[in-house]
Amino acid sequence: MITSTLRRVLLVAKHASFQSRCCVASSRVQYSTVYDSNEKTFDKILIANRGEIACRVMKTCKKMGIKTVAVHSDVDASAVHVKMADEAVCVGPAPTNKSYLNMDAIMDAIRKTGSQAVHPGYGFLSENKEFAKRLVSYPVMIKASAGGGGKGMRIAWNDDETREGFRLSSQEAASSFGDDRLLIEKFVDNPRHIEIQVLADKHGNALWLNERECSIQRRNQKVVEEAPSTFLDPETRRAMGEQAVQLAKAVHYSSAGTVEFLVDSNKNFYFLEMNTRLQVEHPITECITGLDLVQQMIRVAKGFPLLHKQEDIPINGWAIESRVYAEDPYKSFGLPSIGRLSQYQEPINLPKVRVDSGIQEGSDISIYYDPMISKLVTYGATRAEALQRMEAALDNYVIRGVTHNIPLLREIITHPRFISGDITTNFLPEEYPEGFKGHQLTSEGRRELVSTAAALYVSAQLRSQRFLGNLRVSTTPQEQRQWELCVELEKGSHTVAVSRSGSTFTVEVDGVTVEVSGEWNLASALLPVTINRTPRVLQCLSRDAGGDITLQYLGTQFKVRVLSQLVSTLSAHMPEKVPEDTSSILRSPMPGSVVAVSVKPGDVVAEGQEICVIEAMKMQNSLIAAKAAKVKSVHCKAGETVGEGDLLVQLE
């Protein structure tokens, strides 16, 4: 399948020499061409040439509203074509074989600037078949023809990644869908992923039920969706909807279905695929339209005509869906976690909150199926209202026994870029280039967390001093009302003074006074408190007699240690545990089954070389060597089941 975007790139690259000859013309020629600024071609073109031809191409691009990128040698840094361009990239020193004929440098400039097409001019690389071939090829998307949910899908930027992607994607496709056939198509970099819900009957009627914004993804699988999209205007929405309906009618489709598009920054949209089924994210469409899509599917299957016309389909309010997974978001934005739900409490007591799930307290999350726990949906009259309700719902969602992705979900929906609606499918890798690290505490947030931990510690101390029934000792000691504590958080230590009045604690942290009040029900999974008049809901995940407390604050788990001043002084003399040297060992990052082991004892491996492949929940993950070394021992073999943290391979 070749998208319209790829066809355009092919046209520029494949017929480069023909176009270059057509472009040569005298500046005195009066053109009869009409430049329509509304005719969208490309946002940005790189001109792989210099001198008058580069200037000539830039003039036309400017008339067409296209931004230009100039490449130049170091001696051409002040050349006219460089000054005319919107951007310029130096591709090497003066010799042409090191600059204007340097394909690697020019390809790197294309990637760095996000250019969508290349005009080669004449001479240099204009008739070079290898250069044209490199512009046709990458990046490409490899995906399972029977796929869905991001399984069996890889992006390849070169031949090596294509070979590896083909192998892993075909294996995943066979495992997940019983069909290892693959599609390879052009990958459109940095788009939005927006889909249109359609509904059609057996009588020739079809409707589009507005769009869903699905750009927040990891490993090509959606994480957060919303309806409607902040990006679409009524005209683009109508155009996408009408084309989706035309497609459904053209194939005589009857039922609910979804037509997926990639949308660029200029609202140009490109057909991706049609999913002839109910989508995971269908509840947000139900929220804003008032239609029950499952009911509509059943009616259509029985042969009833649709009850609504296109003008009957509204956009009422805003809905957001967070996919809650049993995953560790700190590992590649979410590697699977397994276990039993020892405690599970959905936030369905909150207004305008919907939870679609198929599990309950005591359910097992296994390695054999998709790790989704639930779809958490919030609805509001406005987007801001829906987001506020999602924050509250995530804070009040109790999941114990498995690692989950609520920390990532909460960070996404409160991120300034997400709130502004400025998102693409690259949101996660762009905002977290070093991987997700959880909520980063501000100085105010640190004081809130330290103060709450200190207040919780004191509450637990006071509770342990109370006894039910008659006391053997008739005298009751006077209740303590002030405490001097030391609170350790993220390798930092804070001296804290705490005083109490009823259920309110006044805590002095780093010279700042913080007031914390609450019910302090230590048996509850939720810890609702008010911190300086701001309501918060924390969760106390664990605490022990040694002062170690794990709190979930703003979605993220934080380990806090609260000690008395005496104990803090003595603990400084305790030996620290020496961390394990992880460069010489390979442990499984998740529970799963071993698909393949590529090494044996005595083998010499290079840094980045594949050691083994682990499959979990139908997703295959290639594990690589952290350094060049000799294999000392192998502790797994194909077909075995391994747990998270199990030793797989040891290097010398």
XYZ file of C-alpha atoms in Angstrom:
652
model
C 0.000 0.000 0.000
C 1.406 3.409 -0.942
C -0.114 6.486 0.654
C -0.671 9.707 -1.244
C 2.230 11.251 0.663
C 4.575 8.505 -0.526
C 3.385 8.925 -4.116
C 4.380 12.584 -4.000
C 7.816 11.789 -2.584
C 8.279 9.135 -5.259
C 7.356 11.643 -7.945
C 9.971 14.134 -6.823
C 12.698 11.544 -6.278
C 12.147 9.032 -9.084
C 11.750 11.587 -11.850
C 14.266 14.050 -10.480
C 16.263 14.500 -13.691
C 13.111 15.204 -15.747
C 11.884 17.787 -13.273
C 15.252 19.502 -13.070
C 15.288 20.101 -16.812
C 11.735 21.453 -16.725
C 12.705 23.910 -14.002
C 15.490 25.610 -15.972
C 14.082 28.866 -17.341
C 15.050 32.482 -17.794
C 13.982 34.895 -15.099
C 12.554 37.128 -17.872
C 9.936 34.532 -18.837
C 6.409 35.573 -17.835
C 4.625 32.541 -16.397
C 0.942 31.937 -16.899
C 0.897 29.645 -13.862
C -1.539 30.524 -11.073
C -0.107 29.752 -7.621
C -2.976 28.587 -5.429
C -1.963 28.982 -1.767
C -4.816 26.648 -0.758
C -3.391 23.785 -2.844
C -1.425 21.778 -0.301
C 1.621 19.899 -1.593
C 4.502 19.893 0.891
C 5.294 21.836 4.044
C 9.047 21.755 3.527
C 11.404 20.830 0.661
C 15.166 20.397 0.813
C 17.083 21.624 -2.250
C 20.098 19.353 -2.740
C 22.043 21.797 -4.888
C 23.596 25.259 -4.962
C 23.865 28.381 -7.094
C 21.230 29.621 -9.524
C 19.228 26.394 -9.733
C 18.845 26.310 -5.954
C 17.697 29.949 -6.013
C 15.339 29.193 -8.913
C 13.629 26.341 -7.058
C 13.349 28.406 -3.870
C 11.533 31.202 -5.695
C 8.831 28.796 -6.860
C 8.579 27.152 -3.463
C 8.071 30.567 -1.879
C 5.211 31.332 -4.281
C 3.640 27.985 -3.418
C 3.912 28.636 0.321
C 6.511 25.889 0.835
C 9.372 26.331 3.317
C 12.824 25.545 1.956
C 15.989 23.976 3.342
C 19.355 24.753 1.766
C 22.394 22.511 2.004
C 25.839 24.029 1.623
C 29.544 23.393 1.972
C 31.454 25.325 4.579
C 32.730 27.817 1.978
C 29.158 28.427 0.749
C 27.899 29.455 4.184
C 27.174 33.018 2.955
C 25.938 32.069 -0.522
C 22.738 33.575 -1.911
C 20.805 30.313 -1.893
C 21.642 29.873 1.802
C 20.334 33.343 2.618
C 17.131 32.728 0.655
C 16.264 29.507 2.476
C 14.167 29.202 5.633
C 16.733 26.777 7.043
C 20.287 25.836 6.103
C 22.465 22.821 6.914
C 26.204 22.491 6.326
C 26.912 19.109 4.728
C 30.706 19.215 4.634
C 33.849 20.939 3.384
C 34.387 22.494 -0.063
C 35.200 19.360 -2.147
C 31.956 18.227 -3.781
C 32.484 14.577 -2.881
C 32.492 15.660 0.770
C 29.505 18.016 0.556
C 27.060 18.237 -2.375
C 27.721 14.608 -3.339
C 27.767 13.378 0.269
C 24.575 11.313 0.356
C 24.882 10.380 4.028
C 25.194 14.018 5.090
C 22.280 15.087 2.891
C 20.074 12.235 4.148
C 20.955 13.271 7.705
C 19.943 16.860 6.869
C 16.615 15.589 5.529
C 15.912 13.740 8.763
C 17.016 16.564 11.049
C 14.941 19.225 9.296
C 11.860 17.061 8.753
C 11.862 17.757 5.008
C 9.068 15.969 3.177
C 10.628 16.013 -0.293
C 13.913 16.753 -2.062
C 14.506 18.742 -5.246
C 17.940 17.798 -6.634
C 18.207 20.537 -9.285
C 20.634 19.460 -11.997
C 24.126 18.052 -11.822
C 25.433 16.671 -8.524
C 22.958 13.964 -7.379
C 20.101 14.847 -9.736
C 20.493 11.716 -11.896
C 21.982 9.434 -9.263
C 19.898 6.268 -9.016
C 21.280 5.356 -5.611
C 20.224 8.726 -4.187
C 16.750 8.342 -5.648
C 16.537 4.847 -4.204
C 17.485 6.069 -0.733
C 14.679 8.701 -0.932
C 12.027 6.061 -1.879
C 13.010 3.547 0.791
C 12.915 4.703 4.449
C 11.363 5.066 6.882
C 8.778 2.336 6.360
C 6.109 0.809 8.555
C 6.066 -2.973 8.821
C 2.776 -4.255 10.179
C 0.695 -7.397 10.389
C -2.001 -7.534 7.711
C -4.386 -9.104 10.241
C -3.105 -6.947 13.078
C -4.394 -4.510 15.611
C -3.460 -2.989 18.943
C 0.112 -2.271 17.862
C 1.023 -5.973 17.713
C 3.162 -7.097 14.800
C 4.158 -3.511 14.000
C 7.633 -1.963 13.636
C 9.186 1.161 12.122
C 12.356 0.621 10.107
C 14.859 3.329 9.152
C 17.402 1.140 7.355
C 17.993 -2.341 5.942
C 19.107 -3.859 9.245
C 16.016 -2.586 11.077
C 13.841 -3.904 8.232
C 15.289 -7.408 8.574
C 14.876 -7.402 12.346
C 11.424 -5.810 12.150
C 10.280 -8.368 9.572
C 11.407 -11.257 11.772
C 9.871 -9.966 15.015
C 6.670 -8.657 13.394
C 5.972 -11.883 11.516
C 6.494 -13.924 14.697
C 4.213 -11.615 16.695
C 1.598 -11.710 13.932
C 1.593 -15.499 13.852
C 1.359 -15.677 17.646
C -1.364 -13.042 18.014
C -3.511 -13.549 14.896
C -2.529 -16.916 13.417
C -1.470 -15.088 10.251
C 2.148 -14.021 9.678
C 1.516 -11.981 6.516
C 2.855 -8.411 6.632
C 2.278 -5.088 4.911
C 5.086 -2.618 4.275
C 4.064 0.972 3.646
C 5.567 4.439 3.845
C 5.851 5.756 7.396
C 4.594 9.318 7.820
C 6.753 10.880 10.519
C 5.329 13.047 13.318
C 1.618 13.020 12.388
C -1.562 12.978 14.409
C -3.587 9.770 14.513
C -7.261 10.682 14.181
C -10.031 8.226 13.417
C -13.647 8.510 12.324
C -16.360 6.287 13.786
C -18.803 5.106 11.139
C -22.107 3.277 11.407
C -23.812 1.669 8.428
C -26.842 -0.580 7.900
C -27.895 -3.088 5.253
C -30.169 -0.552 3.519
C -27.494 1.737 2.119
C -27.498 4.186 5.029
C -24.255 5.263 6.657
C -23.274 7.891 9.233
C -20.040 9.305 10.637
C -20.150 9.760 14.400
C -17.383 12.371 14.684
C -13.729 11.745 15.410
C -11.456 10.407 18.114
C -7.984 11.813 18.765
C -5.639 8.850 19.297
C -2.179 10.382 18.937
C -0.853 9.507 22.408
C 0.742 6.126 21.732
C 3.595 3.884 22.788
C 4.866 1.122 20.508
C 2.116 2.122 18.048
C -0.566 1.274 20.602
C -2.956 3.921 21.886
C -2.709 5.023 25.509
C -4.969 8.074 25.880
C -7.823 8.982 23.532
C -10.298 11.842 23.466
C -13.351 12.964 21.543
C -13.585 15.320 19.849
C -10.096 16.341 18.709
C -8.741 19.762 19.656
C -7.160 19.974 16.198
C -9.971 19.547 13.699
C -12.108 22.407 12.438
C -15.682 21.740 11.244
C -14.653 21.688 7.579
C -11.885 19.097 8.063
C -14.116 17.029 10.338
C -16.839 16.989 7.700
C -14.404 16.118 4.897
C -12.924 13.220 6.875
C -16.364 12.006 7.901
C -17.745 12.122 4.395
C -14.796 10.233 2.961
C -15.073 7.613 5.710
C -18.748 7.129 4.850
C -17.912 6.896 1.132
C -15.451 4.120 1.908
C -17.994 2.207 4.012
C -20.585 2.466 1.242
C -18.094 1.501 -1.463
C -17.427 -1.850 0.214
C -21.096 -2.298 1.272
C -20.086 -2.304 4.912
C -22.791 -2.776 7.554
C -22.092 -2.382 11.297
C -19.960 -0.081 13.413
C -16.461 0.468 12.060
C -13.571 2.877 12.261
C -11.657 4.576 9.480
C -8.232 5.658 10.670
C -6.232 8.569 9.247
C -2.863 10.211 9.715
C -3.204 13.995 9.769
C -0.325 16.403 9.187
C 0.198 19.877 10.622
C -1.733 21.494 7.752
C -4.771 19.275 8.343
C -4.033 17.158 5.261
C -5.266 13.666 6.052
C -4.174 10.299 4.681
C -6.059 7.029 4.858
C -4.375 4.489 7.125
C -6.770 1.566 7.485
C -10.335 0.590 8.294
C -11.053 -1.505 11.370
C -14.191 -3.500 10.698
C -15.046 -4.003 14.358
C -15.737 -2.233 17.608
C -12.736 -0.199 18.780
C -11.351 -0.249 22.325
C -11.939 3.511 22.556
C -15.605 3.444 21.445
C -16.933 4.648 24.857
C -15.760 8.228 24.281
C -17.840 8.378 21.091
C -20.821 7.077 23.029
C -20.314 9.841 25.613
C -20.407 12.735 23.142
C -23.132 11.345 20.837
C -25.422 9.555 23.288
C -25.501 6.448 21.074
C -24.933 2.900 22.352
C -22.709 1.450 19.613
C -23.145 -2.150 20.728
C -26.919 -1.732 20.523
C -26.566 -0.229 17.046
C -24.420 -3.155 15.897
C -27.004 -5.653 17.112
C -29.857 -3.771 15.417
C -27.937 -3.585 12.131
C -27.049 -7.295 12.301
C -30.750 -8.119 12.617
C -31.489 -6.061 9.536
C -33.054 -2.953 11.042
C -32.328 0.403 9.364
C -30.518 3.178 11.219
C -32.765 5.402 13.311
C -30.687 8.556 12.882
C -29.687 10.918 10.113
C -26.361 12.710 9.865
C -27.814 15.969 11.152
C -28.973 14.118 14.291
C -25.399 13.316 15.384
C -24.205 15.866 17.965
C -20.981 16.706 19.733
C -22.134 17.098 23.317
C -19.286 17.874 25.701
C -15.906 16.178 25.845
C -14.776 12.669 26.768
C -11.338 11.251 27.569
C -10.262 7.623 27.877
C -7.168 6.344 29.675
C -6.156 2.757 29.019
C -5.156 1.300 32.376
C -2.624 -1.488 31.839
C -0.798 -3.969 34.050
C 2.505 -2.575 32.841
C 5.648 -0.973 34.193
C 5.686 2.502 32.591
C 9.320 3.024 33.593
C 10.399 0.320 31.126
C 9.943 1.396 27.482
C 6.765 3.275 28.510
C 5.180 -0.011 29.553
C 6.461 -3.589 29.707
C 3.945 -6.185 30.968
C 3.462 -7.002 34.640
C 1.723 -10.085 35.976
C 0.228 -11.019 39.310
C -2.990 -11.213 41.298
C -5.062 -8.146 42.100
C -4.794 -8.258 45.876
C -6.807 -5.052 46.202
C -8.924 -3.437 43.515
C -11.264 -0.474 43.788
C -12.649 1.420 40.786
C -13.440 5.155 41.149
C -17.031 4.755 39.997
C -18.311 6.732 42.989
C -17.098 9.913 41.281
C -19.467 11.833 38.955
C -19.219 11.393 35.162
C -16.733 8.498 35.497
C -17.128 5.254 33.550
C -14.967 2.151 33.983
C -15.161 -0.692 31.459
C -13.335 -3.686 32.909
C -13.481 -7.450 32.998
C -11.630 -8.102 36.229
C -12.236 -7.884 39.956
C -10.318 -8.105 43.201
C -8.570 -11.491 43.169
C -8.313 -11.729 39.372
C -5.036 -12.919 37.862
C -3.168 -10.983 35.179
C -1.235 -13.584 33.151
C 1.421 -13.477 30.439
C -0.936 -15.019 27.883
C -3.324 -12.158 27.134
C -3.466 -8.415 26.676
C -2.421 -6.599 29.885
C -5.336 -4.151 29.881
C -7.007 -3.796 33.271
C -9.718 -1.362 32.246
C -10.761 1.612 30.160
C -11.181 4.625 32.410
C -13.473 7.241 30.863
C -14.406 10.687 32.121
C -16.896 13.099 30.617
C -17.513 16.810 31.021
C -19.202 19.788 29.433
C -15.736 21.045 28.467
C -12.326 19.480 27.895
C -10.988 21.115 31.057
C -13.788 19.568 33.087
C -13.182 16.124 31.592
C -9.455 16.410 32.358
C -10.078 17.468 35.964
C -12.339 14.456 36.435
C -9.697 12.179 34.916
C -7.115 13.478 37.423
C -9.479 12.713 40.296
C -10.384 9.300 38.892
C -6.737 8.259 38.529
C -5.942 9.429 42.075
C -8.890 7.435 43.449
C -8.186 4.239 41.445
C -6.831 1.525 43.775
C -4.799 -1.233 42.089
C -2.570 -3.454 44.213
C -0.757 -6.688 43.341
C 0.493 -5.702 39.878
C 2.512 -2.804 38.524
C 0.295 -0.416 36.551
C 0.647 2.596 34.280
C -1.354 5.153 36.283
C 1.825 7.213 36.905
C 2.282 7.660 33.143
C -1.407 8.340 32.480
C -1.566 11.072 35.087
C 1.597 12.744 33.831
C 0.221 12.764 30.275
C -3.111 14.380 31.076
C -1.502 17.080 33.244
C 1.341 17.846 30.839
C 1.174 21.455 29.544
C 1.686 20.315 25.954
C -1.162 17.812 26.172
C -3.428 20.362 27.831
C -2.728 22.799 24.987
C -3.603 20.114 22.426
C -0.166 20.273 20.769
C 0.363 16.542 20.312
C 1.539 14.031 17.709
C 2.225 10.316 17.715
C 5.771 11.184 18.856
C 4.579 12.878 22.055
C 6.030 10.322 24.477
C 9.543 9.957 22.972
C 9.766 13.719 22.460
C 8.743 14.647 25.995
C 10.563 11.762 27.680
C 13.644 11.138 25.478
C 15.439 9.308 28.300
C 12.355 7.268 29.180
C 9.563 7.954 31.637
C 10.867 8.807 35.114
C 7.613 9.485 36.965
C 6.410 12.783 38.391
C 9.258 15.226 38.940
C 8.759 16.974 42.242
C 8.858 20.746 42.485
C 10.014 22.355 45.734
C 6.355 22.863 46.683
C 5.467 19.283 45.793
C 8.392 18.009 47.833
C 7.173 19.964 50.884
C 3.629 18.620 50.403
C 4.880 15.027 50.240
C 7.293 15.371 53.160
C 4.615 17.041 55.297
C 1.999 14.386 54.509
C 4.454 11.573 55.245
C 5.378 13.186 58.583
C 1.714 13.656 59.520
C 0.943 10.048 58.552
C 3.860 8.780 60.627
C 2.694 10.713 63.696
C -0.895 9.496 63.192
C 0.369 5.903 63.144
C 2.425 6.520 66.291
C -0.581 7.962 68.107
C -2.779 5.101 66.986
C -0.312 2.528 68.322
C -0.555 4.126 71.772
C -4.334 3.697 72.007
C -5.881 0.555 73.502
C -9.466 -0.619 73.512
C -11.039 -1.929 76.711
C -9.832 -1.489 80.301
C -6.214 -0.580 80.966
C -4.117 -2.413 83.573
C -2.530 0.922 84.478
C -4.904 3.517 85.814
C -2.764 6.533 84.895
C -2.865 7.770 81.304
C 0.301 9.466 79.985
C -0.116 12.965 78.612
C -0.537 12.864 74.834
C 2.426 14.226 72.876
C 1.670 17.226 70.663
C 5.061 18.084 69.127
C 7.626 15.979 67.290
C 11.089 16.512 65.813
C 11.578 14.196 62.852
C 13.917 13.514 59.951
C 12.276 12.717 56.583
C 14.345 11.163 53.775
C 13.063 11.531 50.213
C 14.946 10.952 46.937
C 18.402 11.001 48.566
C 17.558 14.244 50.346
C 17.054 14.655 54.091
C 14.712 17.161 55.743
C 14.535 18.139 59.396
C 10.845 18.496 60.196
C 8.986 19.957 63.168
C 5.419 18.682 63.615
C 2.658 19.957 65.900
C -0.890 18.679 66.139
C -4.289 20.143 66.865
C -7.094 17.616 66.457
C -6.873 16.126 62.952
C -4.759 19.004 61.653
C -0.971 18.904 61.595
C 1.252 21.925 61.217
C 4.560 20.895 59.681
C 7.616 23.100 59.267
C 9.773 21.942 56.331
C 12.876 23.849 55.227
C 11.635 26.970 56.964
C 8.191 26.817 55.313
C 5.022 26.007 57.267
C 2.622 23.500 55.722
C -0.808 22.666 57.153
C -2.121 19.146 56.554
C -5.542 17.937 57.669
C -7.546 14.779 57.043
C -9.415 11.859 58.579
C -6.205 9.762 58.845
C -8.004 6.440 58.463
C -4.986 4.149 58.277
C -7.132 1.171 57.298
C -8.408 2.872 54.119
C -6.730 2.377 50.726
C -7.224 6.084 50.024
C -5.741 8.956 51.980
C -7.769 12.122 51.283
C -6.075 15.171 52.788
C -6.132 18.935 52.491
C -2.700 20.534 52.122
C -2.682 24.311 52.580
C -6.370 24.341 51.577
C -5.723 22.262 48.439
C -7.534 18.901 48.440
C -5.394 15.905 47.481
C -5.967 12.169 47.380
C -2.893 10.086 48.142
C -2.562 6.358 48.648
C -0.456 4.719 51.329
C 0.839 1.647 49.533
C 2.977 0.365 52.389
C 4.486 1.343 55.724
C 6.495 -0.504 58.339
C 7.745 -0.090 61.883
C 11.100 1.133 60.609
C 9.550 4.313 59.222
C 9.599 3.266 55.553
C 6.455 4.548 53.818
C 5.488 4.253 50.140
C 3.018 6.916 49.052
C 1.280 7.388 45.730
C 1.287 11.146 45.191
C 0.080 12.770 41.948
C 0.018 9.298 40.424
C 3.650 8.392 41.130
C 4.959 6.144 43.910
C 7.514 7.724 46.229
C 9.518 5.930 48.913
C 9.834 8.024 52.061
C 11.608 7.248 55.312
C 10.435 9.020 58.478
C 12.674 8.698 61.529
C 12.987 10.281 64.932
C 16.044 12.488 65.342
C 17.783 9.838 67.488
C 17.188 6.986 65.037
C 18.257 9.214 62.148
C 21.567 9.940 63.860
C 22.225 6.245 64.524
C 21.215 5.121 60.990
C 24.069 7.171 59.515
C 26.435 4.487 60.846
C 24.691 1.608 59.024
C 26.558 0.115 56.001
C 25.008 0.731 52.577
C 24.152 -2.098 50.196
C 26.507 -2.255 47.203
C 24.507 -2.007 43.941
C 24.707 -4.863 41.451
C 26.914 -4.468 38.351
C 24.236 -4.649 35.660
C 26.635 -4.334 32.712
C 27.774 -7.956 33.102
C 24.376 -9.578 33.527
C 21.172 -9.670 31.543
C 17.971 -10.026 33.548
C 14.478 -10.351 32.160
C 12.793 -6.910 32.274
C 9.377 -8.567 32.478
C 7.677 -11.936 32.966
C 7.290 -13.915 29.758
C 8.452 -16.864 27.707
C 11.815 -17.246 25.979
C 11.334 -17.345 22.209
C 14.974 -17.611 21.188
C 18.478 -17.576 22.688
C 21.123 -16.358 20.238
C 24.311 -17.067 22.246
C 26.074 -19.863 24.106
C 28.896 -19.888 26.696
C 32.188 -18.835 25.168
C 30.643 -16.661 22.441
C 32.003 -13.135 22.045
C 29.221 -10.569 21.659
C 29.371 -6.961 20.519
C 27.655 -4.080 22.281
C 24.040 -3.952 21.105
C 24.034 -7.535 19.785
C 20.854 -9.535 20.349
C 21.168 -12.029 23.199
C 17.650 -13.436 23.377
C 14.003 -12.684 22.603
C 11.304 -12.628 25.297
C 7.604 -12.744 24.459
C 4.968 -11.419 26.855
C 1.312 -10.873 26.053
C 1.950 -11.509 22.339
C 4.650 -8.809 22.113
C 8.230 -9.843 21.334
C 11.171 -7.943 22.834
C 14.746 -8.290 21.669
C 17.230 -8.087 24.576
C 20.738 -6.913 23.738
C 24.215 -6.893 25.275
C 25.127 -3.760 27.230
C 28.811 -4.108 26.344
C 31.249 -6.124 24.234
C 32.270 -9.213 26.205
C 32.492 -13.014 26.282
C 29.450 -14.995 27.389
C 30.204 -16.652 30.735
C 26.946 -18.559 31.256
C 23.416 -18.905 29.863
C 20.570 -19.534 32.311
C 17.600 -19.892 29.966
C 16.533 -21.731 26.845
C 13.811 -21.370 24.247
C 10.374 -22.343 25.493
C 11.043 -21.616 29.154
C 8.954 -19.206 31.218
C 10.868 -16.525 33.108
C 9.879 -13.989 35.726
C 10.743 -10.332 35.988
C 14.321 -9.975 37.185
C 15.328 -13.586 36.437
C 18.962 -13.986 35.376
C 19.156 -14.886 31.673
C 22.786 -14.482 30.615
C 26.006 -13.594 32.447
C 28.969 -11.943 30.731
C 32.606 -12.016 31.808
